[in-house]
Every structure is written in structure tokens, then in C-alpha cells.
Amino acid sequence: MNTSTPMWLLMLCALTGCGASRGGVFPLEAGPGPEPVLTLVWSGRGEAERLEHGEWKRIPEFDYDFTVEQRRFARHWESVKSLRRRHPGYDGSAGPREQTMYFRVDYGAPGEGGQVLSTLRSTLGDGGGHTDPEFRQAVLEMRPDVSRFAPFDRYRISQSYHYEQGVLEEQVELLNGETPWVRNTEKATLFAPRTFDRAPTTAEGLTDAR
């Protein structure tokens, strides 16, 4: 832990390393809701670093496993992210070991140069971003509702979707203006529906997955 950082600041940490979550954003529905155009499930791991004296220092106690259920509709996406910190040295200062967050990203029509702009609402704060027409390279920024004494005032999430390889790479930065404080590097694998020739609980069934 960085002993120069007050404990109450560290307790702001959540999601990909830091930040207080808020309620009232997750939509309530009595039924199943509209059918998405596409549902993707990503599973991966995030590794945390903190900038100390001008150098990035690994803080493995704050690493986490995560899954993201991403429902894509015609004009917006909804994502639910579940995060789990398993390191035995984690001290709880970033909130519970297990956390769940919700994100809704609404997309406009492609503008000049084909760039697609977006608006964002989430349990961590509101904001916006942009992506390319194929939704491969995206940047999202949001401003959390935190104290003016907090060491950050903004999240920036940079995403790279490698669809053909079934891989998602993200970097989540906590920034004070343009000065970074914490960053988390995530890599996730895509899980999609598939069929089996036999029960996948056997060794033979696992090799037959397609």
C-alpha cells in the first residue's frame, strides 16, 4: 500500500482499481425486456498499477478476475461487469472483494470521418466517448461523483476488440486532469454459444467442442 495516501481516499477504489459506485442507474424491468441484437460474454483478468514518484508500481493485491455480459442493441449497448479480488493480501480499502457495475452506452450516427460518438451512463458516473464504425477501437470517459480532495476526477477506458481472435484488451486509467494516478490493464476472452457432440464433462467431450 502507498502509505502517503490517506485510507479514506483508498476507500474510493472500486471497479478496475478505484472509484465509488452509485445506485439508481441499473434499469428495473418486470419482464425479460427487449431482445438484444447480440450478446457477448467476456471473461478475463485485470492487473493494477499506481504511479509513484513518476514510475508505475505494480499493486497485485488489487488485481482482479472479471466477467462482462455485453448486450448489444441497435443504438445502444448495456454491460454488466462483475469483479472479484482474490489476492489474500487485499485489505478491503477498495471496497468489497466482489462488486457488480452497470454501463449503458448510447451511440449516434457516424459523423465526419466515420467516427461514432457515444453518451454513457454508469454506476461509476456519466460521460461519453467515440469509436470507429466497426466498434473495434473505443475510448470512453466518465466523471465520478467524488470529493474535490480525491486524487482523480475522471476515468478513461480504452478498448481494443479483436473479434477474429476472440480477445478484448482494455486499459482503465484514473486521471486528475491528464495526470494518471492508477491504471489497470485488462485482457479478456470471448465466450460464445457452441454445441458439443457429447457431454463436455468427459475428456472426450472437451476435445470435441466446436
N, CA, C and O of each residue as an XYZ file, in Angstrom:
840
protein
N       0.832     -1.196      0.000
C       0.000      0.000      0.000
C       0.872      1.254      0.000
O       1.988      1.238      0.520
N       0.373      2.316     -0.571
C       1.069      3.590     -0.565
C       0.725      4.323      0.721
O      -0.376      4.855      0.856
N       1.661      4.355      1.670
C       1.379      4.914      2.986
C       1.163      6.409      2.947
O       0.655      6.980      3.912
N       1.541      7.072      1.839
C       1.330      8.507      1.733
C      -0.096      8.854      1.319
O      -0.480     10.023      1.354
N      -0.883      7.856      0.930
C      -2.256      8.083      0.513
C      -3.195      7.808      1.681
O      -3.173      6.702      2.222
N      -4.035      8.789      2.098
C      -4.944      8.557      3.211
C      -5.880      7.394      2.939
O      -6.282      7.165      1.798
N      -6.229      6.654      3.995
C      -7.087      5.487      3.838
C      -8.435      5.842      3.245
O      -8.983      5.062      2.465
N      -8.998      7.020      3.595
C     -10.324      7.351      3.070
C     -10.300      7.546      1.562
O     -11.313      7.356      0.889
N      -9.113      7.935      1.019
C      -9.010      8.047     -0.426
C      -8.954      6.668     -1.065
O      -9.557      6.426     -2.111
N      -8.222      5.773     -0.421
C      -8.133      4.418     -0.970
C      -9.494      3.735     -0.960
O      -9.758      2.862     -1.786
N     -10.357      4.128     -0.032
C     -11.669      3.501      0.052
C     -12.582      3.962     -1.072
O     -13.688      3.441     -1.214
N     -12.140      4.943     -1.889
C     -12.904      5.321     -3.069
C     -12.769      4.281     -4.166
O     -13.556      4.266     -5.112
N     -11.778      3.416     -4.045
C     -11.474      2.498     -5.131
C     -12.577      1.471     -5.323
O     -13.147      0.955     -4.362
N     -12.865      1.186     -6.595
C     -13.844      0.171     -6.967
C     -13.550     -0.224     -8.403
O     -12.473      0.097     -8.905
N     -14.457     -0.902     -9.081
C     -14.308     -1.355    -10.458
C     -12.861     -1.701    -10.743
O     -12.277     -2.483     -9.993
N     -12.286     -1.192    -11.729
C     -10.965     -1.523    -12.203
C      -9.908     -0.820    -11.384
O      -9.009     -0.195    -11.947
N      -9.991     -0.905    -10.098
C      -8.973     -0.360     -9.235
C      -9.466      0.720     -8.333
O      -9.037      0.763     -7.180
N     -10.338      1.602     -8.763
C     -10.747      2.683     -7.885
C     -12.049      3.305     -8.341
O     -12.400      3.244     -9.520
N     -12.768      3.907     -7.396
C     -13.931      4.704     -7.721
C     -15.158      4.271     -6.983
O     -15.418      3.073     -6.865
N     -15.929      5.217     -6.477
C     -17.132      4.908     -5.744
C     -18.282      4.663     -6.699
O     -18.469      5.413     -7.658
N     -19.051      3.618     -6.443
C     -20.175      3.281     -7.286
C     -21.432      3.968     -6.785
O     -21.527      4.303     -5.604
N     -22.396      4.179     -7.666
C     -23.634      4.843     -7.282
C     -24.814      4.014     -7.742
O     -24.700      3.223     -8.678
N     -25.944      4.195     -7.089
C     -27.138      3.452     -7.451
C     -28.043      4.273     -8.345
O     -27.706      5.393     -8.727
N     -29.210      3.702     -8.680
C     -30.208      4.420     -9.450
C     -29.984      4.436    -10.934
O     -30.709      5.132    -11.645
N     -29.003      3.694    -11.447
C     -28.724      3.668    -12.874
C     -29.202      2.367    -13.499
O     -29.692      2.367    -14.629
N     -29.068      1.276    -12.792
C     -29.450     -0.036    -13.306
C     -30.951     -0.046    -13.583
O     -31.735      0.266    -12.687
N     -31.378     -0.401    -14.816
C     -32.806     -0.341    -15.158
C     -33.597     -1.460    -14.489
O     -33.119     -2.588    -14.368
N     -34.812     -1.134    -14.058
C     -35.708     -2.116    -13.457
C     -36.730     -2.552    -14.497
O     -37.329     -1.715    -15.172
N     -36.931     -3.858    -14.627
C     -37.870     -4.395    -15.602
C     -38.649     -5.543    -14.975
O     -38.073     -6.402    -14.308
N     -39.962     -5.551    -15.194
C     -40.790     -6.640    -14.662
C     -40.663     -7.898    -15.493
O     -40.837     -9.004    -14.980
N     -40.359     -7.743    -16.779
C     -40.225     -8.889    -17.672
C     -38.826     -9.040    -18.197
O     -37.898     -8.428    -17.670
N     -38.652     -9.853    -19.236
C     -37.310    -10.096    -19.782
C     -36.736     -8.924    -20.551
O     -35.526     -8.885    -20.771
N     -37.561     -7.952    -20.975
C     -37.042     -6.813    -21.713
C     -36.856     -7.126    -23.190
O     -37.069     -8.263    -23.611
N     -36.461     -6.139    -23.979
C     -36.280     -6.354    -25.422
C     -35.118     -7.303    -25.704
O     -34.167     -7.407    -24.930
N     -35.227     -7.982    -26.823
C     -34.190     -8.944    -27.213
C     -33.014     -8.196    -27.844
O     -33.214     -7.424    -28.782
N     -31.817     -8.406    -27.360
C     -30.661     -7.739    -27.970
C     -30.340     -8.303    -29.342
O     -30.692     -9.439    -29.659
N     -29.676     -7.502    -30.145
C     -29.210     -7.976    -31.441
C     -28.115     -9.020    -31.259
O     -28.020     -9.977    -32.028
N     -27.289     -8.824    -30.232
C     -26.146     -9.711    -29.981
C     -25.801     -9.673    -28.505
O     -25.840     -8.613    -27.880
N     -25.464    -10.826    -27.946
C     -24.988    -10.904    -26.568
C     -23.600    -11.532    -26.562
O     -23.397    -12.622    -27.095
N     -22.649    -10.832    -25.953
C     -21.286    -11.329    -25.826
C     -20.935    -11.435    -24.351
O     -21.340    -10.592    -23.550
N     -20.191    -12.459    -23.995
C     -19.718    -12.637    -22.623
C     -18.201    -12.717    -22.660
O     -17.623    -13.541    -23.368
N     -17.565    -11.838    -21.879
C     -16.104    -11.780    -21.807
C     -15.656    -12.191    -20.414
O     -16.298    -11.850    -19.421
N     -14.566    -12.914    -20.345
C     -14.002    -13.341    -19.061
C     -12.511    -13.071    -19.072
O     -11.811    -13.459    -20.007
N     -12.015    -12.395    -18.017
C     -10.599    -12.056    -18.038
C     -10.051    -11.661    -16.692
O     -10.606    -11.991    -15.644
N      -8.945    -10.944    -16.749
C      -8.228    -10.559    -15.537
C      -7.676     -9.147    -15.706
O      -7.257     -8.762    -16.798
N      -7.679     -8.382    -14.623
C      -7.113     -7.048    -14.616
C      -5.926     -6.961    -13.675
O      -5.967     -7.504    -12.571
N      -4.864     -6.280    -14.104
C      -3.666     -6.089    -13.283
C      -3.507     -4.602    -12.983
O      -3.572     -3.766    -13.884
N      -3.300     -4.286    -11.715
C      -3.327     -2.899    -11.242
C      -1.918     -2.339    -11.060
O      -0.987     -3.044    -10.669
N      -1.798     -1.034    -11.361
C      -0.561     -0.286    -11.132
C      -0.918      1.087    -10.591
O      -1.986      1.627    -10.882
N      -0.010      1.643     -9.800
C      -0.184      3.001     -9.277
C       1.076      3.804     -9.587
O       2.192      3.297     -9.471
N       0.883      5.070     -9.984
C       2.013      5.934    -10.306
C       2.596      6.507     -9.015
O       1.927      7.245     -8.291
N       3.851      6.156     -8.738
C       4.529      6.625     -7.537
C       5.890      7.190     -7.920
O       6.727      6.488     -8.488
N       6.106      8.472     -7.603
C       7.379      9.149     -7.888
C       7.755      9.042     -9.360
O       8.921      8.866     -9.712
N       6.726      9.156    -10.219
C       6.966      9.166    -11.651
C       7.129      7.806    -12.287
O       7.406      7.725    -13.484
N       6.967      6.722    -11.523
C       7.120      5.382    -12.073
C       5.902      4.538    -11.720
O       5.304      4.693    -10.655
N       5.547      3.632    -12.649
C       4.411      2.747    -12.400
C       4.846      1.584    -11.518
O       5.819      0.891    -11.815
N       4.110      1.382    -10.431
C       4.411      0.312     -9.481
C       3.253     -0.674     -9.457
O       2.100     -0.290     -9.259
N       3.573     -1.951     -9.660
C       2.550     -2.992     -9.603
C       1.991     -3.108     -8.185
O       2.739     -3.083     -7.208
N       0.666     -3.235     -8.086
C      -0.004     -3.476     -6.802
C      -0.882     -4.711     -6.974
O      -2.098     -4.592     -7.124
N      -0.269     -5.903     -6.953
C      -1.000     -7.137     -7.242
C      -2.124     -7.430     -6.261
O      -3.040     -8.184     -6.589
N      -2.076     -6.852     -5.060
C      -3.164     -7.058     -4.102
C      -4.499     -6.544     -4.650
O      -5.562     -6.971     -4.202
N      -4.439     -5.629     -5.621
C      -5.651     -5.040     -6.183
C      -6.011     -5.630     -7.549
O      -6.935     -5.139     -8.199
N      -5.303     -6.669     -7.996
C      -5.675     -7.366     -9.227
C      -7.043     -8.025     -9.056
O      -7.516     -8.212     -7.934
N      -7.667     -8.371    -10.166
C      -8.999     -8.948    -10.072
C      -9.298     -9.823    -11.287
O      -8.749     -9.623    -12.371
N     -10.179    -10.796    -11.077
C     -10.813    -11.527    -12.170
C     -12.135    -10.830    -12.463
O     -12.733    -10.235    -11.567
N     -12.593    -10.896    -13.708
C     -13.856    -10.245    -14.024
C     -14.566    -10.952    -15.171
O     -13.948    -11.663    -15.963
N     -15.872    -10.742    -15.241
C     -16.682    -11.142    -16.380
C     -17.536     -9.947    -16.787
O     -17.926     -9.132    -15.950
N     -17.818     -9.855    -18.075
C     -18.685     -8.801    -18.608
C     -19.733     -9.454    -19.493
O     -19.407    -10.176    -20.436
N     -20.999     -9.191    -19.178
C     -22.107     -9.604    -20.045
C     -22.521     -8.371    -20.847
O     -23.027     -7.396    -20.292
N     -22.301     -8.429    -22.136
C     -22.491     -7.265    -23.005
C     -23.654     -7.536    -23.960
O     -23.576     -8.406    -24.828
N     -24.731     -6.774    -23.782
C     -25.911     -6.899    -24.645
C     -25.921     -5.719    -25.617
O     -25.960     -4.559    -25.207
N     -25.886     -6.033    -26.892
C     -25.801     -5.008    -27.923
C     -27.154     -4.866    -28.630
O     -27.670     -5.818    -29.215
N     -27.706     -3.668    -28.561
C     -28.940     -3.338    -29.251
C     -28.601     -2.463    -30.473
O     -27.439     -2.122    -30.697
N     -29.621     -2.110    -31.249
C     -29.381     -1.382    -32.497
C     -28.668     -0.059    -32.268
O     -27.778      0.296    -33.041
N     -29.040      0.687    -31.214
C     -28.482      2.015    -30.997
C     -27.778      2.160    -29.649
O     -27.263      3.234    -29.338
N     -27.747      1.120    -28.862
C     -27.047      1.220    -27.576
C     -26.576     -0.153    -27.123
O     -27.058     -1.186    -27.589
N     -25.616     -0.135    -26.198
C     -25.126     -1.349    -25.552
C     -25.372     -1.250    -24.055
O     -25.344     -0.161    -23.482
N     -25.610     -2.381    -23.435
C     -25.693     -2.461    -21.980
C     -24.713     -3.528    -21.508
O     -24.687     -4.639    -22.038
N     -23.915     -3.183    -20.516
C     -22.920     -4.122    -19.990
C     -23.038     -4.223    -18.478
O     -23.221     -3.220    -17.787
N     -22.932     -5.443    -17.976
C     -22.865     -5.696    -16.540
C     -21.524     -6.352    -16.260
O     -21.210     -7.415    -16.796
N     -20.742     -5.704    -15.417
C     -19.401     -6.197    -15.108
C     -19.344     -6.681    -13.669
O     -19.722     -5.962    -12.744
N     -18.868     -7.903    -13.490
C     -18.681     -8.476    -12.152
C     -17.187     -8.647    -11.908
O     -16.463     -9.173    -12.753
N     -16.745     -8.201    -10.756
C     -15.319     -8.143    -10.427
C     -15.069     -8.886     -9.125
O     -15.861     -8.796     -8.187
N     -13.952     -9.628     -9.073
C     -13.616    -10.415     -7.881
C     -12.127    -10.288     -7.590
O     -11.294    -10.643     -8.425
N     -11.798     -9.789     -6.424
C     -10.398     -9.700     -5.994
C     -10.086    -10.909     -5.107
O     -10.700    -11.092     -4.056
N      -9.131    -11.726     -5.538
C      -8.840    -12.981     -4.848
C      -7.555    -12.943     -4.023
O      -7.313    -13.849     -3.224
N      -6.734    -11.920     -4.201
C      -5.432    -11.894     -3.531
C      -5.632    -11.895     -2.016
O      -6.393    -11.079     -1.495
N      -4.953    -12.806     -1.300
C      -5.130    -12.865      0.164
C      -4.656    -11.613      0.878
O      -5.061    -11.361      2.013
N      -3.796    -10.813      0.229
C      -3.293     -9.601      0.852
C      -4.173     -8.390      0.630
O      -3.857     -7.303      1.114
N      -5.274     -8.552     -0.094
C      -6.168     -7.411     -0.320
C      -6.763     -6.962      1.009
O      -7.269     -7.781      1.776
N      -6.701     -5.640      1.284
C      -7.072     -5.138      2.602
C      -8.480     -4.561      2.692
O      -8.878     -4.061      3.744
N      -9.237     -4.627      1.595
C     -10.605     -4.138      1.629
C     -10.751     -2.654      1.417
O     -11.876     -2.155      1.420
N      -9.658     -1.914      1.230
C      -9.752     -0.466      1.111
C     -10.367     -0.020     -0.211
O     -10.756      1.141     -0.339
N     -10.464     -0.902     -1.189
C     -11.112     -0.575     -2.459
C     -12.546     -1.076     -2.507
O     -13.128     -1.186     -3.586
N     -13.116     -1.379     -1.357
C     -14.482     -1.875     -1.320
C     -14.527     -3.384     -1.209
O     -13.493     -4.020     -1.005
N     -15.721     -3.975     -1.340
C     -15.862     -5.433     -1.218
C     -15.015     -6.171     -2.243
O     -14.710     -5.641     -3.312
N     -14.647     -7.378     -1.912
C     -13.898     -8.198     -2.869
C     -14.721     -8.466     -4.122
O     -14.168     -8.557     -5.218
N     -16.029     -8.593     -3.972
C     -16.917     -8.868     -5.099
C     -17.770     -7.636     -5.373
O     -18.420     -7.121     -4.463
N     -17.778     -7.155     -6.624
C     -18.522     -5.950     -6.996
C     -19.194     -6.156     -8.354
O     -18.711     -6.917     -9.193
N     -20.312     -5.465     -8.551
C     -21.035     -5.522     -9.817
C     -21.350     -4.100    -10.267
O     -21.797     -3.281     -9.465
N     -21.119     -3.801    -11.548
C     -21.345     -2.470    -12.101
C     -22.140     -2.553    -13.392
O     -22.097     -3.560    -14.099
N     -22.864     -1.485    -13.692
C     -23.712     -1.428    -14.890
C     -23.301     -0.235    -15.754
O     -22.996      0.840    -15.238
N     -23.298     -0.436    -17.075
C     -22.946      0.606    -18.033
C     -23.943      0.578    -19.194
O     -24.270     -0.488    -19.717
N     -24.417      1.753    -19.586
C     -25.222      1.883    -20.803
C     -24.554      2.916    -21.702
O     -24.301      4.050    -21.295
N     -24.270      2.491    -22.951
C     -23.625      3.360    -23.926
C     -24.577      3.535    -25.108
O     -24.923      2.563    -25.779
N     -24.999      4.777    -25.360
C     -25.864      5.097    -26.496
C     -25.025      5.680    -27.620
O     -24.201      6.568    -27.404
N     -25.250      5.161    -28.837
C     -24.450      5.563    -29.989
C     -25.258      6.401    -30.967
O     -26.434      6.129    -31.208
N     -24.615      7.430    -31.533
C     -25.215      8.230    -32.583
C     -24.830      7.695    -33.949
O     -24.142      6.681    -34.065
N     -25.289      8.400    -34.993
C     -24.912      8.019    -36.351
C     -23.459      8.406    -36.603
O     -22.969      9.365    -36.007
N     -22.755      7.674    -37.480
C     -21.372      8.037    -37.800
C     -21.273      9.470    -38.315
O     -22.078      9.904    -39.140
N     -20.276     10.193    -37.817
C     -20.082     11.576    -38.245
C     -19.018     11.688    -39.298
O     -18.745     10.737    -40.031
N     -18.413     12.862    -39.373
C     -17.358     13.093    -40.351
C     -16.190     12.159    -40.108
O     -15.736     12.015    -38.973
N     -15.706     11.532    -41.144
C     -14.617     10.593    -40.994
C     -15.053      9.237    -40.483
O     -14.218      8.359    -40.262
N     -16.369      9.051    -40.290
C     -16.888      7.762    -39.855
C     -16.873      7.537    -38.360
O     -17.303      6.480    -37.899
N     -16.392      8.495    -37.589
C     -16.335      8.316    -36.137
C     -17.736      8.289    -35.530
O     -18.594      9.095    -35.890
N     -17.955      7.366    -34.619
C     -19.242      7.213    -33.956
C     -19.115      7.744    -32.531
O     -18.313      7.242    -31.744
N     -19.911      8.760    -32.205
C     -19.888      9.336    -30.864
C     -20.885      8.620    -29.964
O     -21.864      8.044    -30.437
N     -20.623      8.665    -28.659
C     -21.477      7.962    -27.712
C     -21.675      8.790    -26.452
O     -20.870      9.661    -26.124
N     -22.776      8.494    -25.747
C     -23.011      9.008    -24.401
C     -23.080      7.817    -23.461
O     -23.484      6.721    -23.851
N     -22.680      8.046    -22.221
C     -22.518      6.944    -21.276
C     -23.166      7.275    -19.945
O     -23.000      8.369    -19.407
N     -23.917      6.297    -19.419
C     -24.402      6.343    -18.043
C     -23.946      5.069    -17.355
O     -24.023      3.984    -17.931
N     -23.470      5.198    -16.125
C     -22.980      4.016    -15.433
C     -23.080      4.208    -13.927
O     -23.345      5.308    -13.443
N     -22.866      3.125    -13.200
C     -22.853      3.194    -11.743
C     -21.626      3.921    -11.227
O     -21.546      4.227    -10.037
N     -20.666      4.204    -12.103
C     -19.456      4.927    -11.699
C     -19.474      6.391    -12.093
O     -18.619      7.158    -11.649
N     -20.438      6.800    -12.922
C     -20.503      8.180    -13.377
C     -20.945      8.243    -14.823
O     -21.032      7.219    -15.500
N     -21.226      9.455    -15.298
C     -21.693      9.658    -16.665
C     -20.578     10.250    -17.514
O     -19.609     10.803    -16.993
N     -20.728     10.127    -18.832
C     -19.719     10.679    -19.720
C     -20.043     10.379    -21.164
O     -21.209     10.379    -21.561
N     -19.018     10.124    -21.947
C     -19.200      9.848    -23.369
C     -17.925      9.324    -23.973
O     -16.943      9.067    -23.277
N     -17.955      9.167    -25.292
C     -16.771      8.641    -25.948
C     -16.936      8.565    -27.444
O     -17.803      9.221    -28.023
N     -16.103      7.764    -28.063
C     -16.153      7.602    -29.512
C     -15.583      6.249    -29.887
O     -14.843      5.636    -29.117
N     -15.936      5.788    -31.085
C     -15.416      4.538    -31.610
C     -15.437      4.609    -33.130
O     -15.946      5.573    -33.703
N     -14.890      3.600    -33.780
C     -14.908      3.524    -35.234
C     -16.187      2.812    -35.681
O     -16.864      2.214    -34.845
N     -16.540      2.854    -36.957
C     -17.787      2.244    -37.415
C     -17.901      0.745    -37.169
O     -19.012      0.220    -37.104
N     -16.779      0.045    -37.032
C     -16.828     -1.398    -36.765
C     -16.743     -1.712    -35.281
O     -16.722     -2.881    -34.897
N     -16.693     -0.687    -34.443
C     -16.645     -0.858    -32.992
C     -15.468     -1.740    -32.571
O     -15.616     -2.681    -31.792
N     -14.295     -1.403    -33.114
C     -13.081     -2.132    -32.761
C     -12.224     -1.354    -31.763
O     -11.693     -1.938    -30.818
N     -12.086     -0.052    -31.962
C     -11.260      0.783    -31.096
C     -12.162      1.844    -30.468
O     -12.715      2.683    -31.179
N     -12.315      1.814    -29.162
C     -13.237      2.734    -28.490
C     -12.543      3.398    -27.305
O     -11.675      2.806    -26.663
N     -12.941      4.631    -27.030
C     -12.495      5.355    -25.842
C     -13.739      5.897    -25.145
O     -14.588      6.534    -25.770
N     -13.834      5.635    -23.842
C     -14.939      6.125    -23.027
C     -14.366      6.904    -21.856
O     -13.374      6.493    -21.255
N     -14.991      8.028    -21.532
C     -14.573      8.809    -20.367
C     -15.800      9.117    -19.524
O     -16.878      9.382    -20.055
N     -15.631      9.081    -18.207
C     -16.730      9.393    -17.295
C     -16.180     10.134    -16.088
O     -15.028      9.956    -15.692
N     -17.028     10.963    -15.519
C     -16.648     11.740    -14.340
C     -17.410     11.221    -13.133
O     -18.636     11.333    -13.092
N     -16.719     10.656    -12.147
C     -17.385     10.154    -10.953
C     -17.744     11.284    -10.005
O     -17.160     12.367    -10.054
N     -18.700     11.020     -9.154
C     -19.098     11.992     -8.129
C     -18.240     11.738     -6.893
O     -18.648     11.008     -5.990
N     -17.051     12.342     -6.852
C     -16.117     12.139     -5.747
C     -15.753     13.488     -5.136
O     -16.012     14.539     -5.721
N     -15.152     13.441     -3.956
C     -14.725     14.647     -3.265
C     -13.677     15.395     -4.080
O     -12.918     14.782     -4.832
N     -13.632     16.724     -3.934
C     -12.614     17.517     -4.638
C     -11.217     17.210     -4.117
O     -10.228     17.600     -4.738
N     -11.119     16.514     -2.982
C      -9.813     16.146     -2.435
C      -9.330     14.799     -2.983
O      -8.199     14.395     -2.710
N     -10.159     14.114     -3.739
C      -9.766     12.812     -4.284
C      -8.612     12.979     -5.274
O      -8.505     14.024     -5.915
N      -7.753     11.977     -5.410
C      -6.589     12.090     -6.301
C      -6.928     11.877     -7.770
O      -6.018     11.791     -8.593
N      -8.203     11.788     -8.125
C      -8.594     11.653     -9.528
C      -9.962     12.287     -9.722
O     -10.737     12.417     -8.775
N     -10.254     12.681    -10.962
C     -11.555     13.290    -11.251
C     -12.209     12.688    -12.489
O     -13.263     13.147    -12.929
N     -11.571     11.649    -13.051
C     -12.069     11.136    -14.320
C     -11.556      9.726    -14.566
O     -10.439      9.380    -14.180
N     -12.395      8.910    -15.221
C     -11.973      7.607    -15.726
C     -11.818      7.705    -17.239
O     -12.587      8.394    -17.909
N     -10.829      7.018    -17.760
C     -10.710      6.844    -19.212
C     -10.529      5.358    -19.491
O      -9.605      4.732    -18.972
N     -11.406      4.799    -20.304
C     -11.346      3.389    -20.672
C     -11.041      3.295    -22.156
O     -11.830      3.756    -22.981
N      -9.912      2.708    -22.504
C      -9.520      2.496    -23.899
C      -9.685      1.019    -24.227
O      -9.100      0.158    -23.570
N     -10.489      0.732    -25.251
C     -10.839     -0.647    -25.579
C     -10.344     -1.021    -26.971
O     -10.389     -0.216    -27.901
N      -9.870     -2.257    -27.093
C      -9.493     -2.830    -28.386
C     -10.183     -4.189    -28.509
O      -9.862     -5.131    -27.785
N     -11.141     -4.272    -29.443
C     -11.857     -5.522    -29.684
C     -11.193     -6.266    -30.844
O     -11.197     -5.798    -31.982
N     -10.629     -7.424    -30.534
C     -10.034     -8.281    -31.556
C     -11.016     -9.432    -31.787
O     -10.846    -10.532    -31.260
N     -12.043     -9.151    -32.585
C     -13.144    -10.105    -32.737
C     -12.692    -11.432    -33.328
O     -13.113    -12.499    -32.882
N     -11.827    -11.352    -34.338
C     -11.406    -12.587    -35.007
C     -10.636    -13.508    -34.065
O     -10.685    -14.729    -34.210
N      -9.927    -12.926    -33.103
C      -9.180    -13.733    -32.134
C      -9.993    -13.994    -30.861
O      -9.558    -14.758    -29.998
N     -11.157    -13.373    -30.738
C     -11.973    -13.552    -29.538
C     -11.329    -12.948    -28.299
O     -11.402    -13.530    -27.217
N     -10.690    -11.770    -28.450
C      -9.955    -11.155    -27.351
C     -10.374     -9.687    -27.216
O     -10.547     -8.984    -28.212
N     -10.530     -9.243    -25.977
C     -10.774     -7.845    -25.659
C      -9.644     -7.353    -24.762
O      -9.349     -7.962    -23.734
N      -9.013     -6.245    -25.156
C      -7.968     -5.615    -24.348
C      -8.445     -4.234    -23.928
O      -8.964     -3.475    -24.746
N      -8.269     -3.909    -22.659
C      -8.684     -2.618    -22.133
C      -7.596     -2.043    -21.231
O      -6.859     -2.768    -20.562
N      -7.525     -0.731    -21.238
C      -6.742     -0.041    -20.218
C      -7.655      0.978    -19.556
O      -8.253      1.825    -20.219
N      -7.750      0.879    -18.246
C      -8.590      1.784    -17.467
C      -7.673      2.688    -16.658
O      -6.878      2.219    -15.844
N      -7.792      3.996    -16.892
C      -6.955      4.970    -16.199
C      -7.815      5.835    -15.288
O      -8.933      6.210    -15.641
N      -7.282      6.143    -14.115
C      -7.878      7.123    -13.221
C      -7.014      8.366    -13.311
O      -5.833      8.339    -12.965
N      -7.605      9.454    -13.777
C      -6.856     10.652    -14.121
C      -7.256     11.833    -13.255
O      -8.409     11.966    -12.844
N      -6.281     12.682    -12.989
C      -6.525     14.006    -12.408
C      -6.145     15.002    -13.488
O      -4.969     15.328    -13.655
N      -7.139     15.486    -14.223
C      -6.843     16.219    -15.443
C      -6.285     15.245    -16.456
O      -6.970     14.296    -16.838
N      -5.065     15.455    -16.898
C      -4.399     14.499    -17.783
C      -3.317     13.712    -17.047
O      -2.586     12.937    -17.663
N      -3.214     13.907    -15.735
C      -2.196     13.208    -14.951
C      -2.766     11.902    -14.421
O      -3.747     11.929    -13.677
N      -2.188     10.759    -14.776
C      -2.712      9.478    -14.286
C      -2.343      9.234    -12.827
O      -1.326      9.726    -12.338
N      -3.180      8.470    -12.145
C      -2.919      8.060    -10.756
C      -2.845      6.537    -10.659
O      -1.872      5.988    -10.142
N      -3.867      5.870    -11.154
C      -3.914      4.407    -11.177
C      -4.296      3.973    -12.578
O      -5.075      4.646    -13.253
N      -3.743      2.833    -13.022
C      -4.194      2.250    -14.276
C      -4.314      0.740    -14.098
O      -3.591      0.119    -13.318
N      -5.249      0.179    -14.847
C      -5.490     -1.253    -14.801
C      -5.492     -1.795    -16.220
O      -6.211     -1.290    -17.082
N      -4.698     -2.809    -16.461
C      -4.615     -3.430    -17.774
C      -5.413     -4.724    -17.752
O      -5.140     -5.632    -16.966
N      -6.413     -4.786    -18.640
C      -7.303     -5.940    -18.668
C      -7.171     -6.686    -19.993
O      -6.964     -6.088    -21.049
N      -7.296     -7.999    -19.904
C      -7.377     -8.825    -21.103
C      -8.432     -9.894    -20.863
O      -8.401    -10.597    -19.853
N      -9.373    -10.009    -21.811
C     -10.486    -10.935    -21.641
C     -10.668    -11.782    -22.896
O     -10.282    -11.390    -23.998
N     -11.263    -12.943    -22.698
C     -11.540    -13.881    -23.780
C     -13.037    -13.934    -24.027
O     -13.831    -13.882    -23.087
N     -13.419    -14.038    -25.288
C     -14.829    -14.094    -25.667
C     -15.362    -15.505    -25.515
O     -14.734    -16.477    -25.936
N     -16.543    -15.598    -24.898
C     -17.250    -16.863    -24.815
C     -18.530    -16.733    -25.623
O     -19.322    -15.820    -25.389
N     -18.740    -17.640    -26.573
C     -19.906    -17.591    -27.441
C     -20.625    -18.943    -27.421
O     -20.023    -19.956    -27.067
N     -21.905    -18.966    -27.797
C     -22.629    -20.249    -27.819
C     -21.947    -21.242    -28.744
O     -21.437    -20.877    -29.803
N     -21.945    -22.493    -28.333
C     -21.388    -23.557    -29.158
C     -22.101    -24.859    -28.828
O     -22.837    -24.938    -27.845
N     -21.886    -25.860    -29.635
C     -22.515    -27.158    -29.397
C     -21.450    -28.208    -29.130
O     -20.267    -27.987    -29.388
N     -21.884    -29.362    -28.607
C     -20.987    -30.461    -28.284
C     -21.529    -31.742    -28.901
O     -22.741    -31.939    -28.987
N     -20.631    -32.597    -29.324
C     -21.040    -33.905    -29.835
C     -21.391    -34.864    -28.711
O     -22.078    -35.862    -28.931
N     -20.925    -34.567    -27.520
C     -21.202    -35.404    -26.345
C     -21.080    -34.521    -25.110
O     -20.748    -33.340    -25.206
N     -21.352    -35.107    -23.954
C     -21.306    -34.331    -22.718
C     -19.908    -33.745    -22.528
O     -18.918    -34.475    -22.589
N     -19.819    -32.440    -22.301
C     -18.496    -31.815    -22.165
C     -17.826    -32.124    -20.831
O     -16.701    -31.683    -20.596
N     -18.485    -32.865    -19.962
C     -17.896    -33.221    -18.675
C     -16.916    -34.373    -18.783
O     -16.283    -34.737    -17.793
N     -16.778    -34.952    -19.967
C     -15.801    -36.018    -20.170
C     -14.613    -35.466    -20.945
O     -14.723    -34.451    -21.632
N     -13.494    -36.136    -20.830
C     -12.293    -35.687    -21.543
C     -12.526    -35.699    -23.053
O     -12.063    -34.808    -23.764
N     -13.253    -36.726    -23.545
C     -13.509    -36.816    -24.972
C     -14.432    -35.682    -25.420
O     -14.261    -35.125    -26.504
N     -15.413    -35.346    -24.577
C     -16.341    -34.288    -24.938
C     -15.650    -32.946    -25.030
O     -16.004    -32.132    -25.884
N     -14.672    -32.691    -24.173
C     -13.970    -31.413    -24.199
C     -13.200    -31.245    -25.499
O     -13.114    -30.136    -26.028
N     -12.636    -32.336    -26.023
C     -11.872    -32.229    -27.275
C     -12.779    -32.109    -28.484
O     -12.337    -31.694    -29.556
N     -14.070    -32.474    -28.320
C     -14.994    -32.417    -29.440
C     -15.746    -31.101    -29.531
O     -16.559    -30.921    -30.437
N     -15.490    -30.175    -28.611
C     -16.236    -28.894    -28.604
C     -16.015    -28.170    -29.912
O     -14.919    -28.170    -30.472
N     -17.099    -27.542    -30.393
C     -16.962    -26.836    -31.673
C     -17.766    -25.546    -31.654
O     -17.778    -24.811    -32.641
